XYZ file of C-alpha atoms in Angstrom:
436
model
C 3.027 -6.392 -99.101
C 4.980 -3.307 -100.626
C 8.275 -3.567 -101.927
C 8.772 -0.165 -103.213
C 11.282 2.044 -101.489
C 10.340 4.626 -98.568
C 12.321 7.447 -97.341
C 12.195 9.506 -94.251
C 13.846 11.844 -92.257
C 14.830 9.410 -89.209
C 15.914 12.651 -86.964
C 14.344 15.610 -85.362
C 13.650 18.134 -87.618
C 15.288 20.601 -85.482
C 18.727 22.187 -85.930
C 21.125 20.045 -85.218
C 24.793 18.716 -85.899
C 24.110 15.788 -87.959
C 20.770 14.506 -89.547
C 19.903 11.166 -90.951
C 18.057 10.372 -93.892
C 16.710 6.205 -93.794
C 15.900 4.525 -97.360
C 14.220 1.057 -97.010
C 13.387 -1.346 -100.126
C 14.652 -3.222 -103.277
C 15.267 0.313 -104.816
C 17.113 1.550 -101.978
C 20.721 1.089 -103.029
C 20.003 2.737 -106.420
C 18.385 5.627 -105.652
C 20.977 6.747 -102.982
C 23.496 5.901 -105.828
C 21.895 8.298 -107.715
C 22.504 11.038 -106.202
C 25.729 10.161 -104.275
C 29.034 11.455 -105.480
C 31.535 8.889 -104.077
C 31.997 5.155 -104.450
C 29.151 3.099 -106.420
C 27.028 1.970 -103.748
C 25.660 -1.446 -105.485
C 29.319 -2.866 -104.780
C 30.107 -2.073 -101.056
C 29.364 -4.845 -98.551
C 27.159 -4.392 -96.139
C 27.369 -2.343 -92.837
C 30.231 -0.045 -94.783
C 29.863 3.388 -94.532
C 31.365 5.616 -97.212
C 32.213 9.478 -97.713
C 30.950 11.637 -100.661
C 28.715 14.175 -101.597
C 24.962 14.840 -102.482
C 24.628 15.951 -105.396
C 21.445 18.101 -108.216
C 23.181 18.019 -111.379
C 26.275 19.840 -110.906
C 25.502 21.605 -107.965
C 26.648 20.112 -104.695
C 23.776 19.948 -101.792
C 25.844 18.815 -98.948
C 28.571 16.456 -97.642
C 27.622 13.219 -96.149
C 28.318 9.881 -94.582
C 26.525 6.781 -96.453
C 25.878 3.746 -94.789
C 24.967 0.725 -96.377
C 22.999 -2.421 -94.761
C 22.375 -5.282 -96.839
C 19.404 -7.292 -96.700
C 18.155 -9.719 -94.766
C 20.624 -8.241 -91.757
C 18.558 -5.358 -91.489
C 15.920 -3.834 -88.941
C 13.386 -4.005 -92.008
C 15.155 -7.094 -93.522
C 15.371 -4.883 -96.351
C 17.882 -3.031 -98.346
C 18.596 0.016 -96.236
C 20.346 3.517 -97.187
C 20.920 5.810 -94.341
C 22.627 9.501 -95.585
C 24.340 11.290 -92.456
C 24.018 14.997 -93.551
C 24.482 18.216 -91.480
C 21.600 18.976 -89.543
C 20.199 21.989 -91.164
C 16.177 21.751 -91.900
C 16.678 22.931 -95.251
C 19.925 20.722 -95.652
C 17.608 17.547 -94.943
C 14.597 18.928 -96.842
C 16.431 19.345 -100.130
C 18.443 15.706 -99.708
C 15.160 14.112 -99.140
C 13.390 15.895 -101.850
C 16.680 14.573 -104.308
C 15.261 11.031 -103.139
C 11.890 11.363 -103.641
C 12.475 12.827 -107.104
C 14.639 9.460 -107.446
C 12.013 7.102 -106.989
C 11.623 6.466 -103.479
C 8.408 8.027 -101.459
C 7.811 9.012 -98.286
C 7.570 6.371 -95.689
C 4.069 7.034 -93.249
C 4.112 6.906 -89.658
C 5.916 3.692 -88.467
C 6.709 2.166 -91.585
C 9.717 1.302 -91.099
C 9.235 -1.055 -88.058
C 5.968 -1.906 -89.933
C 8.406 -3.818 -92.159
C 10.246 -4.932 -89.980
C 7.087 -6.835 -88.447
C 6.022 -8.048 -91.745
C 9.468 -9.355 -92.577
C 9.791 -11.682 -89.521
C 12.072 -9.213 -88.248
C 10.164 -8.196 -85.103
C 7.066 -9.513 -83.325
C 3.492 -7.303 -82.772
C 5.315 -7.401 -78.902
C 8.817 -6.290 -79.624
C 6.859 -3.766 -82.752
C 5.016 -2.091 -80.015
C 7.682 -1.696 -77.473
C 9.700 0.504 -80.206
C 7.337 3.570 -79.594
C 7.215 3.085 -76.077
C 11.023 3.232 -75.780
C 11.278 6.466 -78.012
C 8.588 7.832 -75.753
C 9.488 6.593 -72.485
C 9.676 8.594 -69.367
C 12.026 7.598 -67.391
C 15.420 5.503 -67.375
C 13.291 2.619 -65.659
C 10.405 2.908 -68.482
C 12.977 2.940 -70.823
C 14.318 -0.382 -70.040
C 11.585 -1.842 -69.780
C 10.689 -1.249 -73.268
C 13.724 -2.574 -74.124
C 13.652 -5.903 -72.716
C 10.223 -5.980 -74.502
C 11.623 -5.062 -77.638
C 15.016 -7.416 -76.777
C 12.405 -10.118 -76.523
C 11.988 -11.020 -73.104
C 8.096 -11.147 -72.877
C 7.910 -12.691 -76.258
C 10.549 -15.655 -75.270
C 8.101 -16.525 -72.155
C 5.316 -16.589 -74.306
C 6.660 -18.930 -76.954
C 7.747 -21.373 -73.774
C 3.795 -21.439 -72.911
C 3.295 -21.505 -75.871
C 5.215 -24.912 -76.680
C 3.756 -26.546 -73.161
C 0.453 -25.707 -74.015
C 0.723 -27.462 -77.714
C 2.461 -30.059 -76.700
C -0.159 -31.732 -74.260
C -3.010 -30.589 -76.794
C -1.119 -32.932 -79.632
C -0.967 -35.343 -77.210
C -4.460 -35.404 -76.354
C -5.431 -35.436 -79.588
C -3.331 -38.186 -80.294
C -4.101 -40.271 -77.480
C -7.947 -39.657 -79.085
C -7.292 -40.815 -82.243
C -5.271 -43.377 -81.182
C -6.259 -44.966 -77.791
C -4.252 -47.972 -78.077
C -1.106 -46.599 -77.495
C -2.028 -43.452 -75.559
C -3.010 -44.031 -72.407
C -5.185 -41.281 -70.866
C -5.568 -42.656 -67.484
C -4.994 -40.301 -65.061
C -4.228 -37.445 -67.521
C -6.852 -35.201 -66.238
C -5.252 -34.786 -63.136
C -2.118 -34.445 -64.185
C -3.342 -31.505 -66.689
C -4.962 -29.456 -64.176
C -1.824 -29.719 -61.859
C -0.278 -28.075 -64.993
C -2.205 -25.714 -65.510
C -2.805 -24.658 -61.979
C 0.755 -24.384 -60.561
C 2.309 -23.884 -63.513
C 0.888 -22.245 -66.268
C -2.139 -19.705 -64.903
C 0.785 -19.050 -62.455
C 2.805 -17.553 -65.043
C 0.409 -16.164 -66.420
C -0.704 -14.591 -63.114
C 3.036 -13.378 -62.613
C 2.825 -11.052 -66.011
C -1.023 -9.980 -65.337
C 0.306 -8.604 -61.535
C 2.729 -6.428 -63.628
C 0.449 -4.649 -65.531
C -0.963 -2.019 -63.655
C 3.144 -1.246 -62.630
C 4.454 -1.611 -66.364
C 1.549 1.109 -67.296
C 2.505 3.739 -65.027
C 6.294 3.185 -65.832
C 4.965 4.080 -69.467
C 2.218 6.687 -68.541
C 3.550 8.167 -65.695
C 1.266 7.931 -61.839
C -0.956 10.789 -62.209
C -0.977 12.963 -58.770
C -3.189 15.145 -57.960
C -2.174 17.485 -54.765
C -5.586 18.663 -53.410
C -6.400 21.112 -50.170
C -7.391 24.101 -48.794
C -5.795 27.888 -49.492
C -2.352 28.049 -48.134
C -1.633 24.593 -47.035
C 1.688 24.531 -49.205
C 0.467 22.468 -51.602
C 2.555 24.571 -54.607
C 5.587 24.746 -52.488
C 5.122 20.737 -52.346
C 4.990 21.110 -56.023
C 8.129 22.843 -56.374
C 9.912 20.604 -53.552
C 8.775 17.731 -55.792
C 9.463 19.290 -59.068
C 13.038 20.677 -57.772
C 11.861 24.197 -59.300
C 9.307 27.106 -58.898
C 7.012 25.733 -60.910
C 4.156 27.179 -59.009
C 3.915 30.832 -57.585
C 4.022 30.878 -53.884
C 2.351 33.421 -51.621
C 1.440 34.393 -47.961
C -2.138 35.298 -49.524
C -4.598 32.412 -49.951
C -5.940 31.633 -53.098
C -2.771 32.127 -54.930
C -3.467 29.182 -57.431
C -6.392 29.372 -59.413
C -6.052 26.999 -62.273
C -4.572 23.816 -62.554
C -0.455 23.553 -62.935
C 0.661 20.082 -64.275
C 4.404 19.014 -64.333
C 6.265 15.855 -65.042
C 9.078 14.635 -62.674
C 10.837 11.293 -62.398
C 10.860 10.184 -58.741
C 13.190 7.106 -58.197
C 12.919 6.113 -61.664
C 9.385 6.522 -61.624
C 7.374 9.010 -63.986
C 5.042 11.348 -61.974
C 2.232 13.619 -63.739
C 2.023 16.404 -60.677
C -1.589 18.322 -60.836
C -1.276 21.461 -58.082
C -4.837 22.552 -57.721
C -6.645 25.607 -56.706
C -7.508 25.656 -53.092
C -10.712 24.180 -52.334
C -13.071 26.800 -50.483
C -16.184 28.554 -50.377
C -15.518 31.937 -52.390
C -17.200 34.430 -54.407
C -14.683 34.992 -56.690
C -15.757 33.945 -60.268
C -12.078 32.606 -61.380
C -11.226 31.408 -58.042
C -14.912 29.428 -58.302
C -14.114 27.743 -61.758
C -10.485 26.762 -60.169
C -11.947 25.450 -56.920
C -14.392 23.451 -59.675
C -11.625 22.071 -61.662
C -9.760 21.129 -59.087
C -12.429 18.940 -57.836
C -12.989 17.202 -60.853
C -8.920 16.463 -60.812
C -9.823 14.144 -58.059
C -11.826 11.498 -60.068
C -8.895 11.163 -62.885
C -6.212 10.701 -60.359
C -3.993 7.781 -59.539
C -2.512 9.346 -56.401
C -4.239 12.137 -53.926
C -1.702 14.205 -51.627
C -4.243 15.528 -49.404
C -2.559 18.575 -47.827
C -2.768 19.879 -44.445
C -1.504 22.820 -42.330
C -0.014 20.917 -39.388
C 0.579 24.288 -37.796
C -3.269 25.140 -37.409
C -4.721 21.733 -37.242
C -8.078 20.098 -39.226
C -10.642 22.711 -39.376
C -14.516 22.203 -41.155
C -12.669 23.413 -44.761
C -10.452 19.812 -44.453
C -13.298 18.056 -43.377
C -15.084 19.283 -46.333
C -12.212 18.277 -48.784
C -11.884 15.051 -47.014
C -15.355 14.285 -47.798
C -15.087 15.026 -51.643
C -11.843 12.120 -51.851
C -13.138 9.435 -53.600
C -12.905 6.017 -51.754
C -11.148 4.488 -54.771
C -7.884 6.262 -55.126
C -5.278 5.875 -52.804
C -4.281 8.769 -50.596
C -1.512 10.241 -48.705
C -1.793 12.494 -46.099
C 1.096 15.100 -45.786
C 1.279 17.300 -43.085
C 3.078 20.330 -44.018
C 4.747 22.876 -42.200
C 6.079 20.655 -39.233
C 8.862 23.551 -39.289
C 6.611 26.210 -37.522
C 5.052 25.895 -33.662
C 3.103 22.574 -34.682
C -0.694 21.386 -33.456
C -0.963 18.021 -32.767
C -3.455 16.879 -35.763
C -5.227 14.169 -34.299
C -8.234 13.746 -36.773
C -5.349 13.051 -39.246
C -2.984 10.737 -37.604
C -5.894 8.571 -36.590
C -7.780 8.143 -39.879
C -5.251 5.168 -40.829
C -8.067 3.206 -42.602
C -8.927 6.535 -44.490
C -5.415 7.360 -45.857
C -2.821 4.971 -47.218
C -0.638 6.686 -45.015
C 0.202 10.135 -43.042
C 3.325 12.014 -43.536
C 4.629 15.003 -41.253
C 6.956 17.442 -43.661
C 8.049 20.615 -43.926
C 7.763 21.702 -48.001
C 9.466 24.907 -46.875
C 12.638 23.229 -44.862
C 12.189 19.888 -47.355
C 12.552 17.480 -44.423
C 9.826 13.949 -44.622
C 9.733 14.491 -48.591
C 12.044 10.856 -48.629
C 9.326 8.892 -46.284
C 6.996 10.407 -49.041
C 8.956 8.824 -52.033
C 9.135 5.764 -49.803
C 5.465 5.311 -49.372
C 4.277 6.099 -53.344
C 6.863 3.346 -54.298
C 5.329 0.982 -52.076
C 1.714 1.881 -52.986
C 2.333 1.679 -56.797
C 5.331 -1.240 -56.929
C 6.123 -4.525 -55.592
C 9.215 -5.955 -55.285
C 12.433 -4.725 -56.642
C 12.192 -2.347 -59.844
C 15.781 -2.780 -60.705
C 15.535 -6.459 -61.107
C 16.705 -7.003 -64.831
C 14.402 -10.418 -65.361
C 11.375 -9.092 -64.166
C 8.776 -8.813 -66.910
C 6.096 -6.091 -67.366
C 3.289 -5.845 -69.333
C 2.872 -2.652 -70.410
C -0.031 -2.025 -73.009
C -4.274 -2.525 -72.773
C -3.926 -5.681 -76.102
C -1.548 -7.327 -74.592
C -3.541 -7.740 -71.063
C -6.419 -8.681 -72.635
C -5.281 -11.460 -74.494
C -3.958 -12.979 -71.322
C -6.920 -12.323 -70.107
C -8.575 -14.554 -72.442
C -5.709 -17.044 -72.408
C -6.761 -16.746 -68.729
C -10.119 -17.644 -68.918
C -9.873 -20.181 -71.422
C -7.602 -22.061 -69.248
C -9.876 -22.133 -66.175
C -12.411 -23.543 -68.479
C -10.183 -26.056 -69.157
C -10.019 -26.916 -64.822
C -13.997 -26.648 -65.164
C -14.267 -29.389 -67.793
C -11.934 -31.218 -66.115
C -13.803 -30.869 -62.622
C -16.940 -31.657 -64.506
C -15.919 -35.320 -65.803
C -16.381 -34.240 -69.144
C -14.235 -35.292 -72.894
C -11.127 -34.641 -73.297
C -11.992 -33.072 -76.601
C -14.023 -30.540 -75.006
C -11.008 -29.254 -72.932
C -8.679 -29.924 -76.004
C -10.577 -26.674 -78.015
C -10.046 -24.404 -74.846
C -6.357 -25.448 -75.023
C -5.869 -24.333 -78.551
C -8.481 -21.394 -77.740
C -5.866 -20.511 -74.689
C -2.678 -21.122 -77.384
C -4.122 -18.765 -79.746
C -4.343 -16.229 -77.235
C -1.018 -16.283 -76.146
C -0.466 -16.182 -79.891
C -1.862 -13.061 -80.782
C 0.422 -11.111 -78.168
């Protein structure tokens, strides 16, 4: 592993009141020393932070904050430097330059909780959950990536973990030495384990995956229907702004508008397309096109209807292009105006996942909507604190595997077969879990 010293700019390089500037390595403490004017840094204790300057010679680059963190209380288990300077781009640029020229070099992408996973100090779990909680979503996303990164999946792992070893050692044991290991009756026993306890566990964090991936990624919703159903005004209800230019004339959107709006916690990707039709408009054409291409790459349709003028051969048409697949809401709009009972649409229950009566104009039935995409996406409560998701393709398939080597396990057990077969798919199902 490296143990030279990287450098980075740890803030956005943006204007800004303060920026930091994050050393990590054996050579950290010196080279800030360096260059700091203000009290020699190889003698503070740790987590002390200490005013100065930066200086080039004589010349004085800026004024600054050091703070020092001693290894092996670190978040790289490292030496760590971090400079607090003012937030100017060229400010930061120069200060960092100073540090490169002293012997550190730039730190790549993630390095620093690279380190931090090579030195013990995280997990590959609690590693990955870092860049989902600096790109999270949402305040729910967020802490979920922070009880991955506090631990929480990890900890229920490592219990499996220990359960799963355990009875392998003794099986192995008992093997090696059947006189005083008794394996009567063991089998049994085993699969109760694994059965009720341990696939069910297992079970518990797989049923969380699909919900812990769109609290990271966001449900992506595409609102699909004819010309001048509403579906931008239900775009800008949603959205809480005019996102989307509304018009009496149909055909107002021609290309796809995407926005991104937290509903109940929940990250939404919003896709307003052009109004399916027949036209012989060129640009309208390529919209109508793109819009029904939207329909296969969606996690959510809102299937749009003008309850005012009732389901005409245009809907039908629409309806036809849904894909069975993906689930879909039906929302009538514009229950404000003189309203026609739409039938076709309130009795298609096994078509649509459900069918909503709103006004996108008055904002009245958008709530029941909210309702209904929570209970299509979610289960249980989202603001329970112990709840653990799985959030991330790796992890899910090495449950998976841990999965399957269990049930071979039952199968060899079923069977009649040696205990040492069923031993291997143990350790095969402990490695698994390992590898999260």
């Amino acid at each position: 592993m490296n143990t030279d010293t990287i450098a980075a700019i740890s803030t956005g390089m943006t204007e800004a009141g303060i920026g930091i500037i994050r050393l990590s390595g054996d050579q950290a403490l010196v080279i800030a020393n360096s260059i700091f004017d203000g009290k020699d840094l190889t003698l503070v204790d740790s987590h002390t932070v200490h005013y100065g300057h930066i200086r080039s010679g004589s010349e004085i680059i800026d004024e600054v904050l050091v703070s020092v963190f001693l290894a092996p209380k670190t978040y790289t288990r490292e030496d760590v430097v971090e400079i607090s300077c003012h937030g100017g781009i060229t400010v930061l640029r120069d200060v960092l330059n100073l540090v490169f020229a002293s012997g550190a070099r730039p730190a790549e992408p993630g390095e620093f909780t690279k380190r931090a996973f090579l030195n013990g100090r995280l997990d590959l779990s609690e590693a990955e959950s870092v860049m989902d909680l600096i790109h999270s979503k949402s305040s729910l996303s967020r802490k979920v990536s922070l009880s991955q990164l506090s631990g929480h999946l990890s900890n229920e792992i490592k219990i499996l973990r220990e359960k799963i070893l355990h009875e392998t050692a003794f099986i192995e044991a008992a093997l090696d030495d059947p006189e005083h290991y008794d394996l009567d009756g063991y089998d049994s026993k085993l699969k109760d384990m694994i059965e009720k306890e341990w696939s069910s566990d297992i079970e518990r964090l797989l049923h969380h995956y699909s919900e812990g991936e769109y609290l990271k990624n966001g449900i992506r919703t595409v609102i699909v229907g004819k010309p001048n159903v509403g579906k931008s005004s239900v775009l800008n209800r949603l959205s809480g702004k005019e996102k989307a230019i509304v018009t009496q004339v149909p055909g107002t959107t021609r290309d796809i508008l995407e926005e991104q709006i937290t509903l109940e916690g929940i990250p939404l990707i919003i896709i307003d397309t052009a109004g399916i039709r027949d036209t012989e408009d060129i640009v309208e054409k390529i919209g109508v096109e793109r819009s029904e291409k939207e329909l296969h790459s969606a996690d959510l349709i809102l299937f749009v209807m003008d309850k005012s003028s009732g389901m005409d051969q245009e809907d039908k048409r629409i309806l036809s292009l849904l894909p069975t697949d993906v689930p879909c809401i039906c929302l009538l709009n514009k229950e404000d105006l003189d309203s026609v009972y739409v039938s076709e649409a309130e009795s298609m229950n096994e078509r649509f996942d459900a069918v909503i009566s709103l006004s996108a104009k008055e904002g009245t039935g958008f709530q029941f909507l909210k309702e209904e995409i929570l209970k299509l996406f979610f289960h249980g409560s989202l603001s329970d604190p112990d709840e653990i998701y799985v959030t991330n393709q790796r992890q899910k398939y090495e449950l998976d595997q841990a999965m399957n080597s269990l049930s071979l396990v039952v199968k060899t057990i079923e069977l009649g077969m040696s205990e040492d077969l069923y031993a291997a798919d143990l350790m095969d199902a402990y490695r698994y879990l390992g590898l999260i």
